[in-house]
Amino acid sequence: MLKTLELDTAMTPTETANRPPAYNLTIVGGDGIGPEVCQAALDVVKAAVGSARTLTCSDFEAGADCYTRTGIAFPKETLEACRSAHAILHGAAGLPGVLYADGTEAGQDFTLQLRNELDLYANVRPIKLYAGVTSALRRFEPGSIDYVIVRENTEGLYASRGGGVVLGDEVATDLMVITRKGVERIVRYAAELARTRNGAPSDGVKRVTIVDKSNVLRSFAFFRKVADEVMADYPDIETDYALTDAMSVYMIERPDTFDVVVSENFVGDLLSDLGAATVGGMGMSAAAELGDGHGYFQASHGTAPDIAGKGIANPVATILSGACMLEWLGHRHDDDYLITCAENIRRATSAALISGAARTRDVGGEARTADCVEAICKALA
Ligand code: IPM
Ligand code: MN
């Protein structure tokens, strides 16, 4: 699943032989609950991998707290460490009160700049209802909600961060940026992903749903036009369309009809939070942010400052993001062992959710962060 497109063809036997002696991971805990859930994920990842591979983890700082202390949210050393790592694992960054003069959050610069610096164009967000977790949509059983949101991650409305214009104190604008290259690669990613999956739970049809607001804006009409051109190369995959506003209804009324969903950056940001709400909330929201050369792994959720340091944060989203990291590394370095480790983490997490041992308060249980880690590690063994 979590391959970077080019690798399908570029992987050669020589690269297998070149599997790194150690996987170097850059770890950024961040703010709020970030460090706790990041450590939890790392504990599980290490337990899953065991001594068969060497993971060399190095901690770096970035985010709101870093900004408060040093005046810089995303230090150069952290960027360099991210650039040179085999993969990056992040907790969460940003704090509501830590703002730039323009009113935007300083801590978000880590994630937002990293996406562009490393060209992490595909933000891949599985929306999957695990057994043991009750959906807000109680009529849908586990297995019936299982789709992936592929969010374009480098352009769209967020391309304007720091570049919008405020005229006097009266008018503000941010520009929507949609490029042919950006749409082509994200839709191709979505279609290739659909090929590796089993289709939508409702009917088993491999389907890519293109979400836009093409009935109103030219930028979105262009998104749909280019998306259509790409999908013409995939006659085996059904092309489906939804307007953004309608999509927020469909995701509640018939989430079982989705397989892979692809959209512009801002729309994908909103829809992935909505999707998370249907499968247990943000604590279940794993993500993989991928480019052709780099992989960055963090949950979709924020820093939850209200519960930070209490030991009660749900680490499952970051743990499942850690599984995505191993799967992606496995494909990239032709290391099947890591792909098996990723599967094991998902299976162990599922088992610990079913037994209740890994259910924190937000998903109806009583487990603390450490209990989750312990239960999942036990299920791994
Ligand atoms: C996400 C987050 C980020 C975003 C923040 C941290 C910049 O909410 O990954 O969805 O808005 O893209
Ligand atoms: Mn978000």
CSV table of C-alpha atoms in Angstrom, one decimal, residues 13-378:
chain,number,residue,atom,x,y,z
A,13,PRO,CA,18.0,-6.3,-6.9
A,14,THR,CA,21.0,-4.2,-6.3
A,15,GLU,CA,19.0,-2.0,-4.0
A,16,THR,CA,18.0,-5.1,-2.0
A,17,ALA,CA,21.7,-5.8,-1.5
A,18,ASN,CA,22.0,-2.2,-0.4
A,19,ARG,CA,19.6,-2.4,2.4
A,20,PRO,CA,21.0,0.1,5.0
A,21,PRO,CA,22.9,-1.5,7.9
A,22,ALA,CA,20.7,0.6,10.2
A,23,TYR,CA,17.6,2.7,9.5
A,24,ASN,CA,18.2,6.2,10.8
A,25,LEU,CA,15.0,7.7,12.1
A,26,THR,CA,14.6,11.4,13.0
A,27,ILE,CA,12.2,11.8,15.9
A,28,VAL,CA,10.4,15.0,16.7
A,29,GLY,CA,8.2,14.8,19.7
A,30,GLY,CA,6.8,18.4,19.4
A,31,ASP,CA,4.3,19.9,21.7
A,32,GLY,CA,1.4,19.0,24.0
A,33,ILE,CA,0.7,15.2,23.9
A,34,GLY,CA,3.2,15.0,20.9
A,35,PRO,CA,6.2,13.7,22.9
A,36,GLU,CA,4.0,11.1,24.8
A,37,VAL,CA,2.4,9.6,21.7
A,38,CYS,CA,5.6,9.7,19.8
A,39,GLN,CA,7.4,7.8,22.5
A,40,ALA,CA,4.6,5.3,22.7
A,41,ALA,CA,4.8,4.7,18.9
A,42,LEU,CA,8.5,4.3,19.1
A,43,ASP,CA,8.2,1.7,21.9
A,44,VAL,CA,5.8,-0.3,19.8
A,45,VAL,CA,7.9,0.0,16.6
A,46,LYS,CA,11.0,-1.1,18.4
A,47,ALA,CA,9.2,-4.1,20.0
A,48,ALA,CA,7.8,-5.1,16.6
A,49,VAL,CA,11.2,-4.9,14.9
A,50,GLY,CA,13.2,-6.5,17.7
A,51,SER,CA,16.9,-7.2,17.1
A,52,ALA,CA,16.5,-8.3,13.5
A,53,ARG,CA,17.1,-4.7,12.3
A,54,THR,CA,18.9,-1.7,13.8
A,55,LEU,CA,16.8,1.4,14.2
A,56,THR,CA,18.9,4.4,15.1
A,57,CYS,CA,16.7,7.1,16.5
A,58,SER,CA,17.8,10.7,17.0
A,59,ASP,CA,15.6,13.4,18.7
A,60,PHE,CA,15.3,16.8,17.3
A,61,GLU,CA,13.2,19.8,18.3
A,62,ALA,CA,10.6,21.8,16.4
A,63,GLY,CA,7.2,23.4,17.1
A,64,ALA,CA,5.6,26.0,19.4
A,65,ASP,CA,7.7,25.3,22.5
A,66,CYS,CA,10.9,25.5,20.4
A,67,TYR,CA,9.7,28.8,19.0
A,68,THR,CA,9.0,30.2,22.4
A,69,ARG,CA,12.4,29.2,23.7
A,70,THR,CA,14.5,30.0,20.7
A,71,GLY,CA,12.4,32.3,18.4
A,72,ILE,CA,12.5,29.6,15.7
A,73,ALA,CA,9.8,27.0,15.1
A,74,PHE,CA,11.7,24.8,12.7
A,75,PRO,CA,15.5,24.9,13.3
A,76,LYS,CA,17.9,24.3,10.4
A,77,GLU,CA,19.5,21.3,12.1
A,78,THR,CA,16.1,19.7,12.4
A,79,LEU,CA,15.4,20.2,8.7
A,80,GLU,CA,18.8,18.7,7.8
A,81,ALA,CA,18.2,15.7,10.1
A,82,CYS,CA,14.8,15.2,8.4
A,83,ARG,CA,16.4,15.4,5.0
A,84,SER,CA,19.1,12.9,5.8
A,85,ALA,CA,17.0,10.4,7.7
A,86,HIS,CA,15.5,7.2,6.3
A,87,ALA,CA,12.2,8.3,7.8
A,88,ILE,CA,10.8,10.9,10.2
A,89,LEU,CA,8.4,10.2,13.1
A,90,HIS,CA,6.6,13.1,14.6
A,91,GLY,CA,4.2,13.4,17.6
A,92,ALA,CA,2.3,16.7,17.0
A,93,ALA,CA,3.3,20.4,17.0
A,94,GLY,CA,1.6,23.7,17.7
A,95,LEU,CA,0.0,25.4,20.6
A,96,PRO,CA,-3.1,27.6,20.3
A,97,GLY,CA,-1.6,30.7,22.0
A,98,VAL,CA,1.8,30.6,20.3
A,99,LEU,CA,1.3,32.9,17.4
A,100,TYR,CA,3.1,34.9,14.8
A,101,ALA,CA,2.3,38.6,14.4
A,102,ASP,CA,0.0,37.7,11.5
A,103,GLY,CA,-2.2,35.6,13.9
A,104,THR,CA,-1.2,32.2,12.5
A,105,GLU,CA,0.3,29.5,14.7
A,106,ALA,CA,4.1,29.4,14.8
A,107,GLY,CA,4.3,25.7,15.7
A,108,GLN,CA,2.6,24.6,12.5
A,109,ASP,CA,5.7,25.7,10.5
A,110,PHE,CA,7.4,22.4,11.2
A,111,THR,CA,4.9,20.3,9.4
A,112,LEU,CA,3.9,22.9,6.8
A,113,GLN,CA,7.4,23.7,5.8
A,114,LEU,CA,8.6,20.1,5.9
A,115,ARG,CA,6.0,19.1,3.4
A,116,ASN,CA,7.4,21.5,0.9
A,117,GLU,CA,11.0,21.2,1.7
A,118,LEU,CA,10.9,17.4,1.2
A,119,ASP,CA,8.1,17.5,-1.4
A,120,LEU,CA,5.8,15.2,0.6
A,121,TYR,CA,3.0,15.5,-1.9
A,122,ALA,CA,0.8,12.5,-0.9
A,123,ASN,CA,-0.8,12.6,2.6
A,124,VAL,CA,-2.3,9.2,2.9
A,125,ARG,CA,-4.9,8.9,5.7
A,126,PRO,CA,-6.6,5.6,6.3
A,127,ILE,CA,-10.1,5.8,7.7
A,128,LYS,CA,-10.8,2.4,9.2
A,129,LEU,CA,-13.2,1.2,11.9
A,130,TYR,CA,-11.4,-1.3,14.1
A,131,ALA,CA,-13.3,-3.9,16.0
A,132,GLY,CA,-13.6,-2.9,19.7
A,133,VAL,CA,-14.1,0.7,18.7
A,134,THR,CA,-17.7,2.1,18.5
A,135,SER,CA,-18.3,4.3,15.5
A,136,ALA,CA,-20.3,7.5,15.9
A,137,LEU,CA,-22.3,5.9,13.1
A,138,ARG,CA,-23.4,2.9,15.1
A,139,ARG,CA,-25.2,1.2,12.2
A,140,PHE,CA,-21.8,0.6,10.5
A,141,GLU,CA,-19.9,-2.5,11.7
A,142,PRO,CA,-16.1,-2.8,11.7
A,143,GLY,CA,-15.0,-3.8,8.2
A,144,SER,CA,-17.7,-1.6,6.6
A,145,ILE,CA,-15.7,1.6,7.0
A,146,ASP,CA,-12.3,1.1,5.4
A,147,TYR,CA,-11.2,3.7,2.9
A,148,VAL,CA,-8.1,6.0,2.4
A,149,ILE,CA,-8.1,9.7,2.0
A,150,VAL,CA,-5.3,10.8,-0.3
A,151,ARG,CA,-4.8,14.5,0.5
A,152,GLU,CA,-2.6,16.6,-1.9
A,153,ASN,CA,-0.1,17.9,0.5
A,154,THR,CA,2.1,20.6,-1.1
A,155,GLU,CA,-0.2,23.1,-2.9
A,156,GLY,CA,-3.9,24.0,-2.9
A,157,LEU,CA,-5.0,26.7,-0.5
A,158,TYR,CA,-2.2,26.0,2.0
A,159,ALA,CA,0.4,27.0,-0.7
A,160,SER,CA,-0.4,30.5,0.4
A,161,ARG,CA,0.7,30.2,4.0
A,162,GLY,CA,2.7,33.4,4.8
A,163,GLY,CA,1.9,34.7,1.3
A,164,GLY,CA,-1.6,36.0,1.7
A,165,VAL,CA,-2.4,39.7,1.6
A,166,VAL,CA,-4.2,41.8,4.2
A,167,LEU,CA,-5.3,45.1,2.9
A,168,GLY,CA,-5.6,47.7,5.6
A,169,ASP,CA,-7.7,46.1,8.3
A,170,GLU,CA,-10.5,45.4,5.8
A,171,VAL,CA,-9.7,42.7,3.2
A,172,ALA,CA,-7.7,39.5,3.3
A,173,THR,CA,-6.9,37.0,0.5
A,174,ASP,CA,-5.1,33.7,0.2
A,175,LEU,CA,-4.6,32.2,-3.2
A,176,MET,CA,-5.6,28.7,-4.2
A,177,VAL,CA,-2.8,27.1,-6.2
A,178,ILE,CA,-3.6,24.0,-8.4
A,179,THR,CA,-0.9,22.8,-10.8
A,180,ARG,CA,-1.2,20.1,-13.5
A,181,LYS,CA,1.9,18.4,-12.0
A,182,GLY,CA,0.4,18.5,-8.5
A,183,VAL,CA,-3.0,17.0,-9.6
A,184,GLU,CA,-1.4,14.4,-11.9
A,185,ARG,CA,0.8,12.9,-9.3
A,186,ILE,CA,-1.7,12.8,-6.5
A,187,VAL,CA,-4.4,11.3,-8.6
A,188,ARG,CA,-2.0,8.8,-10.0
A,189,TYR,CA,-1.0,7.9,-6.4
A,190,ALA,CA,-4.7,7.4,-5.5
A,191,ALA,CA,-5.3,5.2,-8.5
A,192,GLU,CA,-2.2,3.1,-7.9
A,193,LEU,CA,-3.3,2.7,-4.3
A,194,ALA,CA,-6.8,1.6,-5.4
A,195,ARG,CA,-5.1,-1.2,-7.4
A,196,THR,CA,-3.6,-2.6,-4.3
A,197,ARG,CA,-6.8,-2.6,-2.3
A,198,ASN,CA,-9.9,-4.8,-2.2
A,199,GLY,CA,-12.4,-2.1,-3.3
A,200,ALA,CA,-15.1,-0.4,-1.3
A,201,PRO,CA,-16.7,-2.5,1.5
A,202,SER,CA,-20.2,-2.1,0.2
A,203,ASP,CA,-19.7,-3.6,-3.3
A,204,GLY,CA,-16.0,-4.6,-3.6
A,205,VAL,CA,-15.5,-2.1,-6.5
A,206,LYS,CA,-12.1,-0.5,-6.7
A,207,ARG,CA,-13.0,3.2,-6.8
A,208,VAL,CA,-11.4,6.6,-6.7
A,209,THR,CA,-13.6,9.3,-5.5
A,210,ILE,CA,-12.5,12.8,-6.7
A,211,VAL,CA,-13.6,15.4,-4.3
A,212,ASP,CA,-13.7,19.1,-5.3
A,213,LYS,CA,-15.8,22.2,-5.6
A,214,SER,CA,-15.7,22.2,-9.4
A,215,ASN,CA,-19.3,23.6,-9.6
A,216,VAL,CA,-18.1,26.9,-8.2
A,217,LEU,CA,-14.3,27.5,-8.7
A,218,ARG,CA,-12.2,27.3,-11.8
A,219,SER,CA,-9.3,26.0,-9.8
A,220,PHE,CA,-11.4,23.0,-8.8
A,221,ALA,CA,-12.8,22.5,-12.3
A,222,PHE,CA,-9.2,22.3,-13.5
A,223,PHE,CA,-8.4,19.8,-10.7
A,224,ARG,CA,-11.3,17.6,-11.9
A,225,LYS,CA,-10.3,17.9,-15.6
A,226,VAL,CA,-6.7,16.8,-14.9
A,227,ALA,CA,-7.9,14.1,-12.5
A,228,ASP,CA,-10.1,12.7,-15.3
A,229,GLU,CA,-7.2,12.7,-17.7
A,230,VAL,CA,-5.2,10.6,-15.2
A,231,MET,CA,-8.1,8.3,-14.5
A,232,ALA,CA,-8.4,7.5,-18.2
A,233,ASP,CA,-5.2,5.4,-17.7
A,234,TYR,CA,-7.0,3.3,-15.1
A,235,PRO,CA,-10.0,1.7,-16.8
A,236,ASP,CA,-9.9,-1.0,-14.1
A,237,ILE,CA,-10.7,1.6,-11.4
A,238,GLU,CA,-14.1,3.2,-11.2
A,239,THR,CA,-13.9,7.0,-11.2
A,240,ASP,CA,-16.4,8.6,-8.9
A,241,TYR,CA,-17.1,12.3,-8.1
A,242,ALA,CA,-18.3,14.2,-5.1
A,243,LEU,CA,-18.6,17.9,-4.4
A,244,THR,CA,-16.9,18.8,-1.1
A,245,ASP,CA,-20.1,19.9,0.7
A,246,ALA,CA,-22.0,16.8,-0.4
A,247,MET,CA,-19.0,14.6,0.5
A,248,SER,CA,-19.3,15.6,4.1
A,249,VAL,CA,-22.9,14.1,4.0
A,250,TYR,CA,-21.9,11.0,2.1
A,251,MET,CA,-19.1,10.2,4.6
A,252,ILE,CA,-21.8,10.0,7.3
A,253,GLU,CA,-24.6,8.4,5.3
A,254,ARG,CA,-22.7,5.9,3.2
A,255,PRO,CA,-19.0,5.6,4.3
A,256,ASP,CA,-19.0,2.0,3.1
A,257,THR,CA,-19.1,3.1,-0.5
A,258,PHE,CA,-15.6,4.6,-0.4
A,259,ASP,CA,-12.3,3.0,-1.3
A,260,VAL,CA,-9.8,5.7,-2.1
A,261,VAL,CA,-10.7,9.4,-1.9
A,262,VAL,CA,-8.5,12.1,-3.5
A,263,SER,CA,-8.7,15.8,-3.0
A,264,GLU,CA,-6.9,19.2,-2.7
A,265,ASN,CA,-4.9,20.0,0.4
A,266,PHE,CA,-7.4,22.1,2.5
A,267,VAL,CA,-10.4,19.9,1.5
A,268,GLY,CA,-8.4,16.7,2.4
A,269,ASP,CA,-7.5,18.3,5.8
A,270,LEU,CA,-11.1,18.9,6.7
A,271,LEU,CA,-12.4,15.6,5.3
A,272,SER,CA,-9.8,13.5,7.1
A,273,ASP,CA,-10.9,14.9,10.5
A,274,LEU,CA,-14.5,14.2,9.6
A,275,GLY,CA,-13.5,10.7,8.6
A,276,ALA,CA,-11.6,10.2,11.8
A,277,ALA,CA,-14.8,11.1,13.8
A,278,THR,CA,-16.6,8.2,12.1
A,279,VAL,CA,-14.0,5.6,13.3
A,280,GLY,CA,-13.5,6.6,16.9
A,281,GLY,CA,-12.1,10.1,16.7
A,282,MET,CA,-8.8,11.8,16.2
A,283,GLY,CA,-7.0,9.2,18.4
A,284,MET,CA,-7.5,6.7,15.6
A,285,SER,CA,-6.2,9.0,12.8
A,286,ALA,CA,-3.0,7.6,11.3
A,287,ALA,CA,-1.2,9.2,8.4
A,288,ALA,CA,1.8,8.8,6.1
A,289,GLU,CA,3.1,11.9,4.2
A,290,LEU,CA,5.1,10.7,1.3
A,291,GLY,CA,7.2,12.1,-1.5
A,292,ASP,CA,9.4,10.3,-4.0
A,293,GLY,CA,12.4,10.6,-1.7
A,294,HIS,CA,11.1,11.0,1.8
A,295,GLY,CA,8.5,9.7,4.3
A,296,TYR,CA,7.1,11.6,7.3
A,297,PHE,CA,4.8,9.9,9.7
A,298,GLN,CA,2.5,11.5,12.2
A,299,ALA,CA,-1.1,11.2,13.3
A,300,SER,CA,-3.6,13.7,11.8
A,301,HIS,CA,-4.5,15.0,15.2
A,302,GLY,CA,-3.2,18.0,17.1
A,303,THR,CA,-1.4,18.5,20.4
A,304,ALA,CA,-4.4,18.4,22.8
A,305,PRO,CA,-2.7,20.7,25.4
A,306,ASP,CA,-5.6,20.1,27.8
A,307,ILE,CA,-4.5,16.5,28.5
A,308,ALA,CA,-0.8,16.9,27.9
A,309,GLY,CA,1.4,15.3,30.5
A,310,LYS,CA,-1.4,13.4,32.2
A,311,GLY,CA,-0.5,10.0,30.6
A,312,ILE,CA,-4.0,9.5,29.2
A,313,ALA,CA,-3.5,10.5,25.5
A,314,ASN,CA,-4.6,7.9,23.0
A,315,PRO,CA,-1.4,6.8,21.2
A,316,VAL,CA,-3.0,4.5,18.7
A,317,ALA,CA,-3.0,7.0,15.8
A,318,THR,CA,0.7,7.5,16.2
A,319,ILE,CA,1.4,3.8,16.7
A,320,LEU,CA,-0.5,3.1,13.4
A,321,SER,CA,1.5,5.9,11.8
A,322,GLY,CA,4.6,4.0,13.0
A,323,ALA,CA,3.2,0.9,11.2
A,324,CYS,CA,2.9,3.0,8.1
A,325,MET,CA,6.5,4.0,8.5
A,326,LEU,CA,7.7,0.4,8.7
A,327,GLU,CA,5.6,-0.6,5.7
A,328,TRP,CA,6.9,2.3,3.6
A,329,LEU,CA,10.5,1.7,4.6
A,330,GLY,CA,10.0,-2.0,3.8
A,331,HIS,CA,8.8,-1.2,0.2
A,332,ARG,CA,11.5,1.4,-0.3
A,333,HIS,CA,14.4,-0.8,0.8
A,334,ASP,CA,12.9,-4.0,-0.4
A,335,ASP,CA,12.9,-5.3,3.1
A,336,ASP,CA,9.9,-7.6,3.5
A,337,TYR,CA,10.7,-8.1,7.2
A,338,LEU,CA,9.6,-4.5,7.9
A,339,ILE,CA,6.4,-5.0,6.0
A,340,THR,CA,5.6,-8.0,8.2
A,341,CYS,CA,6.4,-5.9,11.3
A,342,ALA,CA,3.9,-3.3,10.2
A,343,GLU,CA,1.2,-6.0,9.7
A,344,ASN,CA,2.1,-7.3,13.2
A,345,ILE,CA,1.6,-3.9,14.7
A,346,ARG,CA,-1.8,-3.5,13.1
A,347,ARG,CA,-2.9,-7.0,14.2
A,348,ALA,CA,-1.6,-6.5,17.8
A,349,THR,CA,-3.3,-3.1,17.9
A,350,SER,CA,-6.6,-4.6,16.7
A,351,ALA,CA,-6.4,-7.4,19.3
A,352,ALA,CA,-5.6,-4.9,22.1
A,353,LEU,CA,-8.6,-2.8,21.0
A,354,ILE,CA,-10.9,-5.8,21.0
A,355,SER,CA,-9.9,-6.9,24.5
A,356,GLY,CA,-10.2,-3.3,25.7
A,357,ALA,CA,-6.7,-3.2,27.0
A,358,ALA,CA,-5.7,-0.5,24.5
A,359,ARG,CA,-8.9,1.5,24.7
A,360,THR,CA,-8.3,5.0,26.2
A,361,ARG,CA,-11.1,7.2,27.4
A,362,ASP,CA,-11.8,8.8,24.1
A,363,VAL,CA,-12.7,5.5,22.6
A,364,GLY,CA,-14.8,4.4,25.6
A,365,GLY,CA,-12.2,2.6,27.7
A,366,GLU,CA,-10.1,3.3,30.7
A,367,ALA,CA,-6.6,2.5,29.5
A,368,ARG,CA,-3.8,5.0,30.0
A,369,THR,CA,-1.2,5.7,27.3
A,370,ALA,CA,1.3,3.3,29.0
A,371,ASP,CA,-1.4,0.5,29.3
A,372,CYS,CA,-2.0,0.8,25.5
A,373,VAL,CA,1.7,0.4,24.8
A,374,GLU,CA,2.0,-2.5,27.1
A,375,ALA,CA,-1.0,-4.3,25.7
A,376,ILE,CA,0.1,-3.8,22.1
A,377,CYS,CA,3.6,-5.0,22.9
A,378,LYS,CA,2.2,-8.0,24.7
